[in-house]
Amino acid sequence: MSDADPCSDELSAAVAAFTRRGTIEPGLDVEGEALLQLRKACRILDGIRALRDIDRHHTLVVEGSFAALERTVQFYVVDQGLAETNDLLNHEDTFEYGVQAGVCSEATKTELVELWQNHRNGTYYQQERATAEQAEAMLAYAECMHDHVPKLAGRSHDCIC
């Protein structure tokens, strides 16, 4: 190992792990893009709830809440046949398709995109520091949408939260 490339063995092991089939976490070994996105949102929410409960990972709870929200909207958009997962290239696209699908209004989309750009990016890039209050508010919103969207799709039974 050289000083210029610390952890090169670990990097090689990580690359190798992605090139072979391993053990998929329970609930994610499913067919279909839409269901996979829903289940990813379930797992993200499950993980960030645990982090919230130990009360010192506000940045991860905020970040995870945004990710779960996006996966939840992606689920519905793909489930309704409005787009393929590969069509959803950025957060704004996902929420725009969400408006078209009836998940949220144009005003809500605008507010979400502004929240993402003004605050999620700030906490992610360390210009801002996430607070417990922000983490709790974002998690509550992500949970609310995650509860609402599968019901809207008539697929609450597919949620594994």
JSON list of C-alpha atoms in Angstrom, two decimals:
[
{"chain": "A", "resi": 1, "resn": "MET", "atom": "CA", "xyz": [0.00, 0.00, 0.00]},
{"chain": "A", "resi": 2, "resn": "SER", "atom": "CA", "xyz": [1.40, 3.38, -0.95]},
{"chain": "A", "resi": 3, "resn": "ASP", "atom": "CA", "xyz": [0.72, 6.65, 0.81]},
{"chain": "A", "resi": 4, "resn": "ALA", "atom": "CA", "xyz": [-0.91, 7.91, -2.39]},
{"chain": "A", "resi": 5, "resn": "ASP", "atom": "CA", "xyz": [-3.38, 5.00, -2.44]},
{"chain": "A", "resi": 6, "resn": "PRO", "atom": "CA", "xyz": [-4.36, 4.16, 1.12]},
{"chain": "A", "resi": 7, "resn": "CYS", "atom": "CA", "xyz": [-6.92, 1.38, 1.49]},
{"chain": "A", "resi": 8, "resn": "SER", "atom": "CA", "xyz": [-6.29, 0.01, -2.01]},
{"chain": "A", "resi": 9, "resn": "ASP", "atom": "CA", "xyz": [-6.94, -3.56, -0.83]},
{"chain": "A", "resi": 10, "resn": "GLU", "atom": "CA", "xyz": [-10.29, -2.48, 0.58]},
{"chain": "A", "resi": 11, "resn": "LEU", "atom": "CA", "xyz": [-11.16, -0.68, -2.65]},
{"chain": "A", "resi": 12, "resn": "SER", "atom": "CA", "xyz": [-10.30, -3.79, -4.66]},
{"chain": "A", "resi": 13, "resn": "ALA", "atom": "CA", "xyz": [-12.52, -5.88, -2.36]},
{"chain": "A", "resi": 14, "resn": "ALA", "atom": "CA", "xyz": [-15.38, -3.39, -2.79]},
{"chain": "A", "resi": 15, "resn": "VAL", "atom": "CA", "xyz": [-15.04, -3.48, -6.58]},
{"chain": "A", "resi": 16, "resn": "ALA", "atom": "CA", "xyz": [-15.01, -7.28, -6.50]},
{"chain": "A", "resi": 17, "resn": "ALA", "atom": "CA", "xyz": [-18.12, -7.36, -4.29]},
{"chain": "A", "resi": 18, "resn": "PHE", "atom": "CA", "xyz": [-20.04, -5.40, -6.92]},
{"chain": "A", "resi": 19, "resn": "THR", "atom": "CA", "xyz": [-19.03, -7.79, -9.70]},
{"chain": "A", "resi": 20, "resn": "ARG", "atom": "CA", "xyz": [-20.52, -10.92, -8.19]},
{"chain": "A", "resi": 21, "resn": "ARG", "atom": "CA", "xyz": [-23.95, -11.88, -6.94]},
{"chain": "A", "resi": 22, "resn": "GLY", "atom": "CA", "xyz": [-24.18, -11.81, -3.17]},
{"chain": "A", "resi": 23, "resn": "THR", "atom": "CA", "xyz": [-26.90, -11.94, -0.55]},
{"chain": "A", "resi": 24, "resn": "ILE", "atom": "CA", "xyz": [-29.63, -9.40, -1.21]},
{"chain": "A", "resi": 25, "resn": "GLU", "atom": "CA", "xyz": [-31.29, -7.90, 1.82]},
{"chain": "A", "resi": 26, "resn": "PRO", "atom": "CA", "xyz": [-34.71, -9.31, 2.69]},
{"chain": "A", "resi": 27, "resn": "GLY", "atom": "CA", "xyz": [-37.57, -7.69, 0.83]},
{"chain": "A", "resi": 28, "resn": "LEU", "atom": "CA", "xyz": [-35.52, -6.34, -2.08]},
{"chain": "A", "resi": 29, "resn": "ASP", "atom": "CA", "xyz": [-35.22, -9.52, -4.13]},
{"chain": "A", "resi": 30, "resn": "VAL", "atom": "CA", "xyz": [-38.28, -8.61, -6.20]},
{"chain": "A", "resi": 31, "resn": "GLU", "atom": "CA", "xyz": [-39.26, -8.35, -9.83]},
{"chain": "A", "resi": 32, "resn": "GLY", "atom": "CA", "xyz": [-40.32, -5.02, -11.28]},
{"chain": "A", "resi": 33, "resn": "GLU", "atom": "CA", "xyz": [-38.85, -1.53, -11.17]},
{"chain": "A", "resi": 34, "resn": "ALA", "atom": "CA", "xyz": [-41.76, 0.04, -9.33]},
{"chain": "A", "resi": 35, "resn": "LEU", "atom": "CA", "xyz": [-41.86, -2.48, -6.50]},
{"chain": "A", "resi": 36, "resn": "LEU", "atom": "CA", "xyz": [-38.09, -2.26, -6.09]},
{"chain": "A", "resi": 37, "resn": "GLN", "atom": "CA", "xyz": [-38.30, 1.52, -5.65]},
{"chain": "A", "resi": 38, "resn": "LEU", "atom": "CA", "xyz": [-41.08, 1.17, -3.07]},
{"chain": "A", "resi": 39, "resn": "ARG", "atom": "CA", "xyz": [-39.13, -1.44, -1.13]},
{"chain": "A", "resi": 40, "resn": "LYS", "atom": "CA", "xyz": [-35.95, 0.67, -1.26]},
{"chain": "A", "resi": 41, "resn": "ALA", "atom": "CA", "xyz": [-37.94, 3.51, 0.29]},
{"chain": "A", "resi": 42, "resn": "CYS", "atom": "CA", "xyz": [-39.16, 1.12, 3.00]},
{"chain": "A", "resi": 43, "resn": "ARG", "atom": "CA", "xyz": [-35.61, 0.06, 3.83]},
{"chain": "A", "resi": 44, "resn": "ILE", "atom": "CA", "xyz": [-34.31, 3.63, 3.82]},
{"chain": "A", "resi": 45, "resn": "LEU", "atom": "CA", "xyz": [-37.08, 4.70, 6.20]},
{"chain": "A", "resi": 46, "resn": "ASP", "atom": "CA", "xyz": [-36.40, 1.74, 8.45]},
{"chain": "A", "resi": 47, "resn": "GLY", "atom": "CA", "xyz": [-32.72, 2.64, 8.65]},
{"chain": "A", "resi": 48, "resn": "ILE", "atom": "CA", "xyz": [-33.20, 6.33, 9.29]},
{"chain": "A", "resi": 49, "resn": "ARG", "atom": "CA", "xyz": [-35.79, 5.67, 11.99]},
{"chain": "A", "resi": 50, "resn": "ALA", "atom": "CA", "xyz": [-33.13, 3.68, 13.82]},
{"chain": "A", "resi": 51, "resn": "LEU", "atom": "CA", "xyz": [-30.64, 6.52, 13.38]},
{"chain": "A", "resi": 52, "resn": "ARG", "atom": "CA", "xyz": [-33.20, 9.06, 14.58]},
{"chain": "A", "resi": 53, "resn": "ASP", "atom": "CA", "xyz": [-33.84, 6.95, 17.65]},
{"chain": "A", "resi": 54, "resn": "ILE", "atom": "CA", "xyz": [-30.20, 7.14, 18.73]},
{"chain": "A", "resi": 55, "resn": "ASP", "atom": "CA", "xyz": [-30.50, 10.93, 18.30]},
{"chain": "A", "resi": 56, "resn": "ARG", "atom": "CA", "xyz": [-27.18, 11.95, 16.80]},
{"chain": "A", "resi": 57, "resn": "HIS", "atom": "CA", "xyz": [-27.39, 11.40, 13.07]},
{"chain": "A", "resi": 58, "resn": "HIS", "atom": "CA", "xyz": [-29.52, 14.33, 11.93]},
{"chain": "A", "resi": 59, "resn": "THR", "atom": "CA", "xyz": [-27.66, 14.74, 8.62]},
{"chain": "A", "resi": 60, "resn": "LEU", "atom": "CA", "xyz": [-28.30, 11.12, 7.67]},
{"chain": "A", "resi": 61, "resn": "VAL", "atom": "CA", "xyz": [-31.95, 11.32, 8.69]},
{"chain": "A", "resi": 62, "resn": "VAL", "atom": "CA", "xyz": [-32.44, 14.42, 6.52]},
{"chain": "A", "resi": 63, "resn": "GLU", "atom": "CA", "xyz": [-30.55, 12.85, 3.61]},
{"chain": "A", "resi": 64, "resn": "GLY", "atom": "CA", "xyz": [-32.39, 9.55, 3.96]},
{"chain": "A", "resi": 65, "resn": "SER", "atom": "CA", "xyz": [-35.76, 11.24, 4.20]},
{"chain": "A", "resi": 66, "resn": "PHE", "atom": "CA", "xyz": [-35.18, 12.98, 0.88]},
{"chain": "A", "resi": 67, "resn": "ALA", "atom": "CA", "xyz": [-34.02, 9.69, -0.67]},
{"chain": "A", "resi": 68, "resn": "ALA", "atom": "CA", "xyz": [-37.05, 7.78, 0.65]},
{"chain": "A", "resi": 69, "resn": "LEU", "atom": "CA", "xyz": [-39.39, 10.49, -0.59]},
{"chain": "A", "resi": 70, "resn": "GLU", "atom": "CA", "xyz": [-37.85, 10.36, -4.05]},
{"chain": "A", "resi": 71, "resn": "ARG", "atom": "CA", "xyz": [-37.99, 6.54, -4.21]},
{"chain": "A", "resi": 72, "resn": "THR", "atom": "CA", "xyz": [-41.63, 6.62, -3.11]},
{"chain": "A", "resi": 73, "resn": "VAL", "atom": "CA", "xyz": [-42.58, 9.04, -5.89]},
{"chain": "A", "resi": 74, "resn": "GLN", "atom": "CA", "xyz": [-40.52, 7.00, -8.38]},
{"chain": "A", "resi": 75, "resn": "PHE", "atom": "CA", "xyz": [-42.48, 3.92, -7.35]},
{"chain": "A", "resi": 76, "resn": "TYR", "atom": "CA", "xyz": [-45.78, 5.52, -8.25]},
{"chain": "A", "resi": 77, "resn": "VAL", "atom": "CA", "xyz": [-44.60, 7.10, -11.49]},
{"chain": "A", "resi": 78, "resn": "VAL", "atom": "CA", "xyz": [-43.14, 3.81, -12.73]},
{"chain": "A", "resi": 79, "resn": "ASP", "atom": "CA", "xyz": [-46.09, 1.78, -11.40]},
{"chain": "A", "resi": 80, "resn": "GLN", "atom": "CA", "xyz": [-48.50, 4.00, -13.33]},
{"chain": "A", "resi": 81, "resn": "GLY", "atom": "CA", "xyz": [-46.44, 3.61, -16.52]},
{"chain": "A", "resi": 82, "resn": "LEU", "atom": "CA", "xyz": [-45.60, 7.30, -16.86]},
{"chain": "A", "resi": 83, "resn": "ALA", "atom": "CA", "xyz": [-41.84, 6.72, -16.91]},
{"chain": "A", "resi": 84, "resn": "GLU", "atom": "CA", "xyz": [-39.15, 4.12, -16.50]},
{"chain": "A", "resi": 85, "resn": "THR", "atom": "CA", "xyz": [-36.68, 4.44, -13.65]},
{"chain": "A", "resi": 86, "resn": "ASN", "atom": "CA", "xyz": [-33.99, 5.43, -16.16]},
{"chain": "A", "resi": 87, "resn": "ASP", "atom": "CA", "xyz": [-36.14, 8.39, -17.29]},
{"chain": "A", "resi": 88, "resn": "LEU", "atom": "CA", "xyz": [-35.93, 9.93, -13.82]},
{"chain": "A", "resi": 89, "resn": "LEU", "atom": "CA", "xyz": [-32.54, 11.56, -14.15]},
{"chain": "A", "resi": 90, "resn": "ASN", "atom": "CA", "xyz": [-32.72, 14.03, -11.30]},
{"chain": "A", "resi": 91, "resn": "HIS", "atom": "CA", "xyz": [-34.86, 15.03, -8.34]},
{"chain": "A", "resi": 92, "resn": "GLU", "atom": "CA", "xyz": [-36.77, 17.67, -10.23]},
{"chain": "A", "resi": 93, "resn": "ASP", "atom": "CA", "xyz": [-37.70, 15.16, -12.97]},
{"chain": "A", "resi": 94, "resn": "THR", "atom": "CA", "xyz": [-39.02, 12.75, -10.38]},
{"chain": "A", "resi": 95, "resn": "PHE", "atom": "CA", "xyz": [-41.20, 15.36, -8.74]},
{"chain": "A", "resi": 96, "resn": "GLU", "atom": "CA", "xyz": [-42.38, 16.72, -12.13]},
{"chain": "A", "resi": 97, "resn": "TYR", "atom": "CA", "xyz": [-43.53, 13.24, -13.08]},
{"chain": "A", "resi": 98, "resn": "GLY", "atom": "CA", "xyz": [-45.12, 13.08, -9.63]},
{"chain": "A", "resi": 99, "resn": "VAL", "atom": "CA", "xyz": [-47.23, 16.11, -10.52]},
{"chain": "A", "resi": 100, "resn": "GLN", "atom": "CA", "xyz": [-48.24, 14.49, -13.83]},
{"chain": "A", "resi": 101, "resn": "ALA", "atom": "CA", "xyz": [-49.18, 11.31, -11.94]},
{"chain": "A", "resi": 102, "resn": "GLY", "atom": "CA", "xyz": [-51.27, 13.19, -9.38]},
{"chain": "A", "resi": 103, "resn": "VAL", "atom": "CA", "xyz": [-49.01, 12.42, -6.41]},
{"chain": "A", "resi": 104, "resn": "CYS", "atom": "CA", "xyz": [-48.68, 16.12, -5.62]},
{"chain": "A", "resi": 105, "resn": "SER", "atom": "CA", "xyz": [-49.59, 19.54, -6.95]},
{"chain": "A", "resi": 106, "resn": "GLU", "atom": "CA", "xyz": [-47.35, 21.84, -8.95]},
{"chain": "A", "resi": 107, "resn": "ALA", "atom": "CA", "xyz": [-47.09, 24.09, -5.87]},
{"chain": "A", "resi": 108, "resn": "THR", "atom": "CA", "xyz": [-45.91, 21.16, -3.73]},
{"chain": "A", "resi": 109, "resn": "LYS", "atom": "CA", "xyz": [-43.40, 20.13, -6.40]},
{"chain": "A", "resi": 110, "resn": "THR", "atom": "CA", "xyz": [-42.02, 23.67, -6.48]},
{"chain": "A", "resi": 111, "resn": "GLU", "atom": "CA", "xyz": [-41.75, 23.72, -2.69]},
{"chain": "A", "resi": 112, "resn": "LEU", "atom": "CA", "xyz": [-40.03, 20.31, -2.64]},
{"chain": "A", "resi": 113, "resn": "VAL", "atom": "CA", "xyz": [-37.54, 21.28, -5.33]},
{"chain": "A", "resi": 114, "resn": "GLU", "atom": "CA", "xyz": [-36.75, 24.52, -3.50]},
{"chain": "A", "resi": 115, "resn": "LEU", "atom": "CA", "xyz": [-36.39, 22.64, -0.21]},
{"chain": "A", "resi": 116, "resn": "TRP", "atom": "CA", "xyz": [-34.07, 20.15, -1.90]},
{"chain": "A", "resi": 117, "resn": "GLN", "atom": "CA", "xyz": [-31.96, 22.85, -3.58]},
{"chain": "A", "resi": 118, "resn": "ASN", "atom": "CA", "xyz": [-31.85, 25.31, -0.69]},
{"chain": "A", "resi": 119, "resn": "HIS", "atom": "CA", "xyz": [-31.57, 23.02, 2.30]},
{"chain": "A", "resi": 120, "resn": "ARG", "atom": "CA", "xyz": [-30.86, 19.39, 1.42]},
{"chain": "A", "resi": 121, "resn": "ASN", "atom": "CA", "xyz": [-27.91, 20.47, -0.72]},
{"chain": "A", "resi": 122, "resn": "GLY", "atom": "CA", "xyz": [-26.75, 22.75, 2.10]},
{"chain": "A", "resi": 123, "resn": "THR", "atom": "CA", "xyz": [-26.69, 19.97, 4.67]},
{"chain": "A", "resi": 124, "resn": "TYR", "atom": "CA", "xyz": [-25.19, 17.52, 2.18]},
{"chain": "A", "resi": 125, "resn": "TYR", "atom": "CA", "xyz": [-22.35, 19.80, 1.15]},
{"chain": "A", "resi": 126, "resn": "GLN", "atom": "CA", "xyz": [-21.73, 20.99, 4.72]},
{"chain": "A", "resi": 127, "resn": "GLN", "atom": "CA", "xyz": [-22.70, 24.61, 4.19]},
{"chain": "A", "resi": 128, "resn": "GLU", "atom": "CA", "xyz": [-25.42, 24.02, 6.75]},
{"chain": "A", "resi": 129, "resn": "ARG", "atom": "CA", "xyz": [-25.73, 21.70, 9.71]},
{"chain": "A", "resi": 130, "resn": "ALA", "atom": "CA", "xyz": [-28.81, 19.54, 10.05]},
{"chain": "A", "resi": 131, "resn": "THR", "atom": "CA", "xyz": [-30.77, 19.93, 13.27]},
{"chain": "A", "resi": 132, "resn": "ALA", "atom": "CA", "xyz": [-32.87, 17.47, 15.21]},
{"chain": "A", "resi": 133, "resn": "GLU", "atom": "CA", "xyz": [-35.96, 19.52, 14.31]},
{"chain": "A", "resi": 134, "resn": "GLN", "atom": "CA", "xyz": [-35.16, 19.38, 10.57]},
{"chain": "A", "resi": 135, "resn": "ALA", "atom": "CA", "xyz": [-34.53, 15.65, 10.77]},
{"chain": "A", "resi": 136, "resn": "GLU", "atom": "CA", "xyz": [-37.81, 15.02, 12.57]},
{"chain": "A", "resi": 137, "resn": "ALA", "atom": "CA", "xyz": [-39.79, 17.23, 10.16]},
{"chain": "A", "resi": 138, "resn": "MET", "atom": "CA", "xyz": [-38.31, 15.64, 7.05]},
{"chain": "A", "resi": 139, "resn": "LEU", "atom": "CA", "xyz": [-38.81, 12.12, 8.37]},
{"chain": "A", "resi": 140, "resn": "ALA", "atom": "CA", "xyz": [-42.44, 12.91, 9.23]},
{"chain": "A", "resi": 141, "resn": "TYR", "atom": "CA", "xyz": [-43.05, 14.24, 5.71]},
{"chain": "A", "resi": 142, "resn": "ALA", "atom": "CA", "xyz": [-41.31, 11.27, 4.06]},
{"chain": "A", "resi": 143, "resn": "GLU", "atom": "CA", "xyz": [-43.32, 8.84, 6.22]},
{"chain": "A", "resi": 144, "resn": "CYS", "atom": "CA", "xyz": [-46.57, 10.63, 5.41]},
{"chain": "A", "resi": 145, "resn": "MET", "atom": "CA", "xyz": [-45.91, 10.48, 1.67]},
{"chain": "A", "resi": 146, "resn": "HIS", "atom": "CA", "xyz": [-44.71, 6.88, 1.93]},
{"chain": "A", "resi": 147, "resn": "ASP", "atom": "CA", "xyz": [-47.96, 5.97, 3.66]},
{"chain": "A", "resi": 148, "resn": "HIS", "atom": "CA", "xyz": [-50.08, 7.91, 1.14]},
{"chain": "A", "resi": 149, "resn": "VAL", "atom": "CA", "xyz": [-48.53, 6.86, -2.18]},
{"chain": "A", "resi": 150, "resn": "PRO", "atom": "CA", "xyz": [-48.88, 3.05, -1.92]},
{"chain": "A", "resi": 151, "resn": "LYS", "atom": "CA", "xyz": [-52.53, 3.60, -0.88]},
{"chain": "A", "resi": 152, "resn": "LEU", "atom": "CA", "xyz": [-53.01, 5.84, -3.92]},
{"chain": "A", "resi": 153, "resn": "ALA", "atom": "CA", "xyz": [-51.61, 3.03, -6.08]},
{"chain": "A", "resi": 154, "resn": "GLY", "atom": "CA", "xyz": [-53.77, 0.41, -4.36]},
{"chain": "A", "resi": 155, "resn": "ARG", "atom": "CA", "xyz": [-50.58, -1.38, -3.34]},
{"chain": "A", "resi": 156, "resn": "SER", "atom": "CA", "xyz": [-50.27, -0.80, 0.42]},
{"chain": "A", "resi": 157, "resn": "HIS", "atom": "CA", "xyz": [-49.83, -4.56, 0.77]},
{"chain": "A", "resi": 158, "resn": "ASP", "atom": "CA", "xyz": [-46.49, -4.32, -1.09]},
{"chain": "A", "resi": 159, "resn": "CYS", "atom": "CA", "xyz": [-44.97, -2.03, 1.53]},
{"chain": "A", "resi": 160, "resn": "ILE", "atom": "CA", "xyz": [-42.61, -3.77, 3.97]},
{"chain": "A", "resi": 161, "resn": "CYS", "atom": "CA", "xyz": [-42.29, -1.00, 6.54]}
]
